[in-house]
mmCIF file of C-alpha atoms in Angstrom:
data_model
loop_
_atom_site.group_PDB
_atom_site.id
_atom_site.type_symbol
_atom_site.label_atom_id
_atom_site.label_comp_id
_atom_site.label_asym_id
_atom_site.label_seq_id
_atom_site.Cartn_x
_atom_site.Cartn_y
_atom_site.Cartn_z
ATOM 1 C CA MET U 1 0.000 0.000 0.000
ATOM 2 C CA THR U 2 1.290 3.461 -0.895
ATOM 3 C CA ARG U 3 1.834 5.575 2.193
ATOM 4 C CA THR U 4 0.287 8.972 2.672
ATOM 5 C CA VAL U 5 2.906 11.531 3.684
ATOM 6 C CA TYR U 6 2.823 15.202 4.620
ATOM 7 C CA VAL U 7 4.842 17.841 2.760
ATOM 8 C CA ASN U 8 4.499 21.575 3.379
ATOM 9 C CA GLY U 9 0.835 21.564 4.340
ATOM 10 C CA GLU U 10 -0.373 18.804 2.018
ATOM 11 C CA PHE U 11 -1.179 15.138 2.530
ATOM 12 C CA LEU U 12 0.096 13.293 -0.533
ATOM 13 C CA PRO U 13 0.795 9.767 -1.788
ATOM 14 C CA GLU U 14 4.502 9.119 -1.170
ATOM 15 C CA THR U 15 5.007 8.683 -4.929
ATOM 16 C CA GLU U 16 3.920 12.284 -5.499
ATOM 17 C CA ALA U 17 5.870 13.916 -2.673
ATOM 18 C CA LYS U 18 8.698 16.234 -3.773
ATOM 19 C CA VAL U 19 11.237 18.571 -2.192
ATOM 20 C CA SER U 20 13.410 21.034 -4.138
ATOM 21 C CA ILE U 21 16.978 20.057 -5.045
ATOM 22 C CA PHE U 22 17.947 23.410 -3.505
ATOM 23 C CA ASP U 23 16.512 22.487 -0.102
ATOM 24 C CA ARG U 24 19.136 23.165 2.556
ATOM 25 C CA GLY U 25 18.378 19.881 4.264
ATOM 26 C CA PHE U 26 19.609 18.144 1.113
ATOM 27 C CA LEU U 27 22.536 20.459 0.395
ATOM 28 C CA MET U 28 23.721 21.417 3.893
ATOM 29 C CA ALA U 29 22.097 18.994 6.368
ATOM 30 C CA ASP U 30 20.518 22.229 7.600
ATOM 31 C CA GLY U 31 17.554 20.696 9.349
ATOM 32 C CA VAL U 32 16.259 19.002 12.473
ATOM 33 C CA TYR U 33 14.117 15.963 13.051
ATOM 34 C CA GLU U 34 12.101 14.003 15.591
ATOM 35 C CA VAL U 35 10.823 10.430 15.683
ATOM 36 C CA THR U 36 7.748 9.608 17.744
ATOM 37 C CA SER U 37 6.737 6.036 18.546
ATOM 38 C CA VAL U 38 3.223 4.746 17.963
ATOM 39 C CA LEU U 39 1.820 1.961 20.129
ATOM 40 C CA GLY U 40 -1.793 0.844 19.943
ATOM 41 C CA GLY U 41 -2.395 3.577 17.386
ATOM 42 C CA LYS U 42 -1.404 6.268 19.889
ATOM 43 C CA LEU U 43 1.601 8.595 20.105
ATOM 44 C CA ILE U 44 4.177 7.990 22.840
ATOM 45 C CA ASP U 45 5.518 11.114 24.620
ATOM 46 C CA PHE U 46 4.454 13.510 21.867
ATOM 47 C CA ASP U 47 4.772 16.536 24.160
ATOM 48 C CA GLY U 48 8.403 15.741 24.916
ATOM 49 C CA HIS U 49 9.267 15.476 21.240
ATOM 50 C CA ALA U 50 7.435 18.725 20.452
ATOM 51 C CA VAL U 51 9.349 20.582 23.169
ATOM 52 C CA ARG U 52 12.700 19.225 21.986
ATOM 53 C CA LEU U 53 11.828 20.106 18.388
ATOM 54 C CA GLU U 54 11.197 23.720 19.392
ATOM 55 C CA ARG U 55 14.514 23.809 21.256
ATOM 56 C CA SER U 56 16.450 22.404 18.290
ATOM 57 C CA LEU U 57 14.887 24.961 15.949
ATOM 58 C CA THR U 58 15.636 27.801 18.355
ATOM 59 C CA GLU U 59 19.277 26.732 18.743
ATOM 60 C CA LEU U 60 19.673 26.877 14.940
ATOM 61 C CA ASP U 61 17.748 30.160 14.602
ATOM 62 C CA MET U 62 15.237 28.379 12.401
ATOM 63 C CA ALA U 63 11.565 29.225 12.022
ATOM 64 C CA ASN U 64 8.948 26.711 13.126
ATOM 65 C CA PRO U 65 6.411 26.376 10.312
ATOM 66 C CA ILE U 66 3.718 24.649 12.373
ATOM 67 C CA SER U 67 2.092 25.017 15.784
ATOM 68 C CA LYS U 68 2.211 22.219 18.348
ATOM 69 C CA GLU U 69 -1.540 21.729 18.031
ATOM 70 C CA ASP U 70 -1.448 21.451 14.242
ATOM 71 C CA LEU U 71 1.583 19.182 14.423
ATOM 72 C CA LEU U 72 -0.337 16.821 16.689
ATOM 73 C CA GLU U 73 -3.228 16.729 14.235
ATOM 74 C CA VAL U 74 -0.851 15.908 11.361
ATOM 75 C CA HIS U 75 0.672 13.079 13.386
ATOM 76 C CA ARG U 76 -2.743 11.686 14.232
ATOM 77 C CA GLU U 77 -3.989 11.919 10.654
ATOM 78 C CA LEU U 78 -0.929 10.116 9.288
ATOM 79 C CA VAL U 79 -1.349 7.371 11.884
ATOM 80 C CA ARG U 80 -5.014 7.062 10.951
ATOM 81 C CA VAL U 81 -4.771 7.047 7.149
ATOM 82 C CA ASN U 82 -1.753 4.742 7.147
ATOM 83 C CA GLU U 83 -3.375 2.429 9.701
ATOM 84 C CA ILE U 84 -0.375 2.403 12.020
ATOM 85 C CA ASP U 85 -0.889 0.319 15.140
ATOM 86 C CA GLU U 86 2.797 -0.001 16.053
ATOM 87 C CA GLY U 87 5.435 2.061 14.336
ATOM 88 C CA MET U 88 6.984 5.498 14.058
ATOM 89 C CA VAL U 89 6.194 8.988 12.793
ATOM 90 C CA TYR U 90 9.244 10.745 11.339
ATOM 91 C CA LEU U 91 9.292 14.560 11.201
ATOM 92 C CA GLN U 92 11.892 16.730 9.496
ATOM 93 C CA ILE U 93 12.063 20.519 9.271
ATOM 94 C CA THR U 94 14.722 22.294 7.206
ATOM 95 C CA ARG U 95 15.584 25.931 6.595
ATOM 96 C CA GLY U 96 13.841 25.649 3.249
ATOM 97 C CA ALA U 97 14.727 25.924 -0.412
ATOM 98 C CA PRO U 98 16.188 29.255 -1.586
ATOM 99 C CA ASP U 99 16.648 30.027 -5.269
ATOM 100 C CA ASP U 100 20.237 28.789 -5.284
ATOM 101 C CA ARG U 101 22.914 27.198 -3.118
ATOM 102 C CA ASP U 102 24.661 29.509 -0.643
ATOM 103 C CA PHE U 103 26.364 29.077 2.721
ATOM 104 C CA VAL U 104 24.585 32.173 4.034
ATOM 105 C CA PHE U 105 21.188 31.482 5.576
ATOM 106 C CA PRO U 106 18.302 32.521 3.317
ATOM 107 C CA ASP U 107 15.888 35.215 4.450
ATOM 108 C CA PRO U 108 13.095 33.388 6.350
ATOM 109 C CA GLU U 109 10.654 36.036 5.132
ATOM 110 C CA THR U 110 11.113 34.896 1.536
ATOM 111 C CA THR U 111 12.238 31.277 2.061
ATOM 112 C CA PRO U 112 9.771 29.333 4.200
ATOM 113 C CA ALA U 113 10.892 26.270 6.117
ATOM 114 C CA THR U 114 10.309 22.832 4.638
ATOM 115 C CA ILE U 115 8.332 20.346 6.742
ATOM 116 C CA VAL U 116 8.014 16.668 5.949
ATOM 117 C CA LEU U 117 6.378 13.847 7.904
ATOM 118 C CA PHE U 118 5.950 10.169 7.125
ATOM 119 C CA THR U 119 5.109 6.981 8.988
ATOM 120 C CA GLN U 120 6.924 3.673 9.329
ATOM 121 C CA ASN U 121 4.874 0.592 10.091
ATOM 122 C CA LYS U 122 6.680 -1.682 12.585
ATOM 123 C CA PRO U 123 4.467 -4.493 13.884
ATOM 124 C CA GLY U 124 5.827 -6.059 17.058
ATOM 125 C CA LEU U 125 7.738 -2.942 18.063
ATOM 126 C CA ALA U 126 6.898 -3.320 21.757
ATOM 127 C CA SER U 127 7.377 -7.089 21.846
ATOM 128 C CA SER U 128 10.682 -7.176 19.968
ATOM 129 C CA PRO U 129 12.399 -10.555 20.520
ATOM 130 C CA VAL U 130 15.757 -8.747 20.606
ATOM 131 C CA ALA U 131 14.757 -7.279 23.975
ATOM 132 C CA GLN U 132 14.771 -10.840 25.345
ATOM 133 C CA THR U 133 18.317 -11.585 24.187
ATOM 134 C CA GLY U 134 20.017 -8.173 24.214
ATOM 135 C CA ILE U 135 22.359 -6.558 21.710
ATOM 136 C CA LYS U 136 26.113 -6.403 21.162
ATOM 137 C CA VAL U 137 27.966 -3.099 20.823
ATOM 138 C CA ILE U 138 31.464 -2.013 19.847
ATOM 139 C CA SER U 139 33.263 1.203 20.778
ATOM 140 C CA ILE U 140 34.302 3.797 18.212
ATOM 141 C CA GLU U 141 35.849 7.246 18.399
ATOM 142 C CA ASP U 142 33.318 10.080 18.596
ATOM 143 C CA VAL U 143 34.259 12.588 15.896
ATOM 144 C CA ARG U 144 30.922 14.378 15.530
ATOM 145 C CA TRP U 145 30.460 18.140 15.788
ATOM 146 C CA GLY U 146 30.165 19.678 19.240
ATOM 147 C CA ARG U 147 26.410 20.366 19.380
ATOM 148 C CA ARG U 148 25.016 16.877 19.688
ATOM 149 C CA ASP U 149 22.239 18.203 21.913
ATOM 150 C CA ILE U 150 20.576 19.611 18.792
ATOM 151 C CA LYS U 151 18.719 16.834 16.947
ATOM 152 C CA THR U 152 19.958 17.678 13.463
ATOM 153 C CA VAL U 153 19.821 15.568 10.309
ATOM 154 C CA GLN U 154 23.639 15.384 10.292
ATOM 155 C CA LEU U 155 23.631 11.612 10.687
ATOM 156 C CA LEU U 156 26.486 10.505 8.442
ATOM 157 C CA TYR U 157 28.898 9.491 11.203
ATOM 158 C CA PRO U 158 26.250 7.686 13.270
ATOM 159 C CA SER U 159 25.331 5.820 10.082
ATOM 160 C CA MET U 160 28.995 4.950 9.546
ATOM 161 C CA GLY U 161 29.127 3.777 13.161
ATOM 162 C CA LYS U 162 26.192 1.431 12.575
ATOM 163 C CA MET U 163 28.053 -0.017 9.594
ATOM 164 C CA MET U 164 31.263 -0.432 11.620
ATOM 165 C CA ALA U 165 29.251 -2.398 14.164
ATOM 166 C CA LYS U 166 27.612 -4.524 11.478
ATOM 167 C CA LYS U 167 30.986 -5.369 9.919
ATOM 168 C CA ALA U 168 32.256 -6.366 13.379
ATOM 169 C CA GLY U 169 29.314 -8.699 13.916
ATOM 170 C CA ALA U 170 27.673 -6.390 16.441
ATOM 171 C CA ASP U 171 24.393 -4.484 16.532
ATOM 172 C CA ASP U 172 25.458 -0.946 17.394
ATOM 173 C CA ALA U 173 28.358 1.255 18.461
ATOM 174 C CA TRP U 174 29.005 3.347 21.549
ATOM 175 C CA MET U 175 30.990 6.479 20.805
ATOM 176 C CA VAL U 176 33.928 7.463 22.983
ATOM 177 C CA GLU U 177 35.452 10.923 23.461
ATOM 178 C CA ASP U 178 38.381 11.768 25.765
ATOM 179 C CA GLY U 179 38.185 8.248 27.162
ATOM 180 C CA PHE U 180 34.506 8.371 28.115
ATOM 181 C CA VAL U 181 31.372 7.014 26.459
ATOM 182 C CA THR U 182 29.151 9.733 25.051
ATOM 183 C CA GLU U 183 26.224 7.789 23.594
ATOM 184 C CA GLY U 184 25.208 5.206 21.019
ATOM 185 C CA THR U 185 24.782 5.995 17.340
ATOM 186 C CA SER U 186 21.064 6.643 17.808
ATOM 187 C CA ASN U 187 20.483 6.110 21.504
ATOM 188 C CA ASN U 188 21.615 6.988 25.023
ATOM 189 C CA ALA U 189 23.951 4.583 26.857
ATOM 190 C CA TYR U 190 23.778 3.215 30.419
ATOM 191 C CA ILE U 191 25.519 0.740 32.699
ATOM 192 C CA VAL U 192 24.315 -0.854 35.915
ATOM 193 C CA LYS U 193 26.689 -1.519 38.794
ATOM 194 C CA GLY U 194 25.435 -2.814 42.144
ATOM 195 C CA ASN U 195 21.846 -1.881 41.188
ATOM 196 C CA LYS U 196 22.966 1.706 40.480
ATOM 197 C CA ILE U 197 22.050 3.031 37.014
ATOM 198 C CA ILE U 198 24.890 5.145 35.598
ATOM 199 C CA THR U 199 24.577 7.351 32.532
ATOM 200 C CA ARG U 200 26.346 10.438 31.199
ATOM 201 C CA GLY U 201 24.904 13.753 32.373
ATOM 202 C CA LEU U 202 23.194 16.178 30.018
ATOM 203 C CA SER U 203 25.367 18.653 28.119
ATOM 204 C CA ASN U 204 26.106 19.682 24.539
ATOM 205 C CA ASP U 205 27.955 16.357 24.181
ATOM 206 C CA ILE U 206 24.880 14.133 23.968
ATOM 207 C CA LEU U 207 21.306 14.229 22.741
ATOM 208 C CA HIS U 208 18.821 15.028 25.467
ATOM 209 C CA GLY U 209 16.810 11.869 24.883
ATOM 210 C CA ILE U 210 13.058 12.029 25.447
ATOM 211 C CA THR U 211 13.003 8.327 26.284
ATOM 212 C CA ARG U 212 16.057 8.885 28.506
ATOM 213 C CA ALA U 213 14.218 11.503 30.559
ATOM 214 C CA ALA U 214 11.163 9.281 30.978
ATOM 215 C CA VAL U 215 13.162 6.163 31.871
ATOM 216 C CA LEU U 216 15.244 7.980 34.496
ATOM 217 C CA ARG U 217 12.097 9.482 35.989
ATOM 218 C CA PHE U 218 10.410 6.078 36.170
ATOM 219 C CA ALA U 219 13.575 4.535 37.637
ATOM 220 C CA LYS U 220 13.647 7.075 40.462
ATOM 221 C CA GLU U 221 9.934 6.581 41.104
ATOM 222 C CA ALA U 222 10.639 2.850 41.394
ATOM 223 C CA GLN U 223 13.274 3.627 44.076
ATOM 224 C CA MET U 224 16.172 2.759 41.775
ATOM 225 C CA GLU U 225 19.396 4.703 42.300
ATOM 226 C CA VAL U 226 20.520 6.866 39.357
ATOM 227 C CA GLU U 227 23.939 8.497 38.975
ATOM 228 C CA GLU U 228 24.596 10.858 36.074
ATOM 229 C CA ARG U 229 28.326 10.827 35.357
ATOM 230 C CA ASN U 230 30.854 9.833 32.735
ATOM 231 C CA PHE U 231 31.989 6.226 32.446
ATOM 232 C CA THR U 232 34.597 4.425 30.355
ATOM 233 C CA ILE U 233 34.344 1.380 28.120
ATOM 234 C CA GLU U 234 36.532 -0.459 30.613
ATOM 235 C CA GLU U 235 34.102 0.326 33.419
ATOM 236 C CA ALA U 236 31.214 -0.735 31.216
ATOM 237 C CA MET U 237 32.884 -4.097 30.566
ATOM 238 C CA GLN U 238 32.976 -4.704 34.322
ATOM 239 C CA ALA U 239 29.364 -3.642 34.856
ATOM 240 C CA ASP U 240 26.594 -5.998 35.953
ATOM 241 C CA GLU U 241 24.370 -4.826 33.110
ATOM 242 C CA ALA U 242 24.190 -2.283 30.313
ATOM 243 C CA PHE U 243 21.402 -0.964 28.140
ATOM 244 C CA ILE U 244 20.356 1.730 25.692
ATOM 245 C CA THR U 245 17.228 3.856 25.342
ATOM 246 C CA SER U 246 15.617 5.518 22.340
ATOM 247 C CA ALA U 247 12.183 6.211 20.893
ATOM 248 C CA SER U 248 12.422 3.160 18.629
ATOM 249 C CA THR U 249 14.037 0.666 21.025
ATOM 250 C CA PHE U 250 12.522 1.913 24.316
ATOM 251 C CA VAL U 251 14.855 0.124 26.782
ATOM 252 C CA MET U 252 17.162 -2.437 25.143
ATOM 253 C CA PRO U 253 19.639 -4.589 27.089
ATOM 254 C CA VAL U 254 23.293 -4.726 26.007
ATOM 255 C CA VAL U 255 24.967 -8.083 26.650
ATOM 256 C CA GLU U 256 28.378 -7.624 24.994
ATOM 257 C CA ILE U 257 30.813 -4.719 24.613
ATOM 258 C CA ASP U 258 33.829 -4.985 22.306
ATOM 259 C CA GLY U 259 33.607 -8.757 22.454
ATOM 260 C CA ALA U 260 33.476 -8.869 26.261
ATOM 261 C CA GLN U 261 30.375 -10.609 27.592
ATOM 262 C CA LEU U 262 28.551 -8.896 30.445
ATOM 263 C CA GLY U 263 27.673 -11.284 33.252
ATOM 264 C CA ASP U 264 26.298 -14.512 31.836
ATOM 265 C CA GLY U 265 25.671 -12.931 28.451
ATOM 266 C CA LYS U 266 21.950 -12.520 29.081
ATOM 267 C CA PRO U 267 19.884 -9.451 30.028
ATOM 268 C CA GLY U 268 19.949 -8.783 33.761
ATOM 269 C CA LYS U 269 17.076 -7.703 35.966
ATOM 270 C CA VAL U 270 17.207 -3.902 35.764
ATOM 271 C CA ALA U 271 16.888 -3.277 32.017
ATOM 272 C CA PRO U 272 13.942 -5.651 31.427
ATOM 273 C CA ARG U 273 12.145 -4.195 34.441
ATOM 274 C CA LEU U 274 12.715 -0.645 33.211
ATOM 275 C CA ARG U 275 11.424 -1.633 29.763
ATOM 276 C CA GLU U 276 8.285 -3.062 31.338
ATOM 277 C CA ILE U 277 7.721 0.048 33.456
ATOM 278 C CA TYR U 278 8.401 2.388 30.545
ATOM 279 C CA LEU U 279 5.953 0.658 28.218
ATOM 280 C CA ASP U 280 3.248 0.415 30.871
ATOM 281 C CA GLU U 281 3.526 4.031 31.997
ATOM 282 C CA SER U 282 3.962 5.487 28.508
ATOM 283 C CA LEU U 283 0.911 3.692 27.173
ATOM 284 C CA LYS U 284 -1.170 5.188 29.992
ATOM 285 C CA LYS U 285 -0.231 8.692 28.800
ATOM 286 C CA ALA U 286 -0.225 8.038 25.038
ATOM 287 C CA ILE U 287 -2.412 10.350 22.964
#
């Protein structure tokens, strides 16, 4: 079935959707994005994604072409017409398409932002069998630009990191800078030591994950101890557990780092419990 997508105010068949070759998202990676999960036909943590979107746009001095209320309606309509029960809604906003290529930002008064949304149907998203076995990660050097807190479409190096992991027989990569883990290629990274959940604190060095914020909040409500600080790959290898969080994986156990098996090579108790809590609580608030 051909998907219905949204481009600059119009709902269109994906085969008819077009964006200018002069769009700065295409030429300069001058754009931001968000991905919102859909479970049971409802949006998970939409408000959090909308707030982060506004922050990313503000940090790049980019105009927001749509209100939060209208954005919600677009999300809901795409979920409805594409019959998404479990899946994702992808949103991208760029600085628009000026008449020609130039490093200088175009005048927002004459060059409106480009907004694109589409859905991805992913049956079984919440009951992924991978969550029962865990994933393997490798470590790679983090050579991205310094503003990783802005959710831009500059995803070349994370994509390369995924490929490095695949070639190494792993599932993902954790990036390392100055000896410490920053984050995964498309997720936040955590270790568990003595029932204490350890994850890097918020700064410009990592993405301020919406799932991260929710998971840490739920962990504290469940009387779990959380410590936000840097940790090394070596420390991670000695941890009792490790896991990642993201909008598409929720909470996913990590069972191997750079070939070193964690514990008995199976998910521990903390990550699966956090996944259960996250899914239960998020579904209660889904819209």
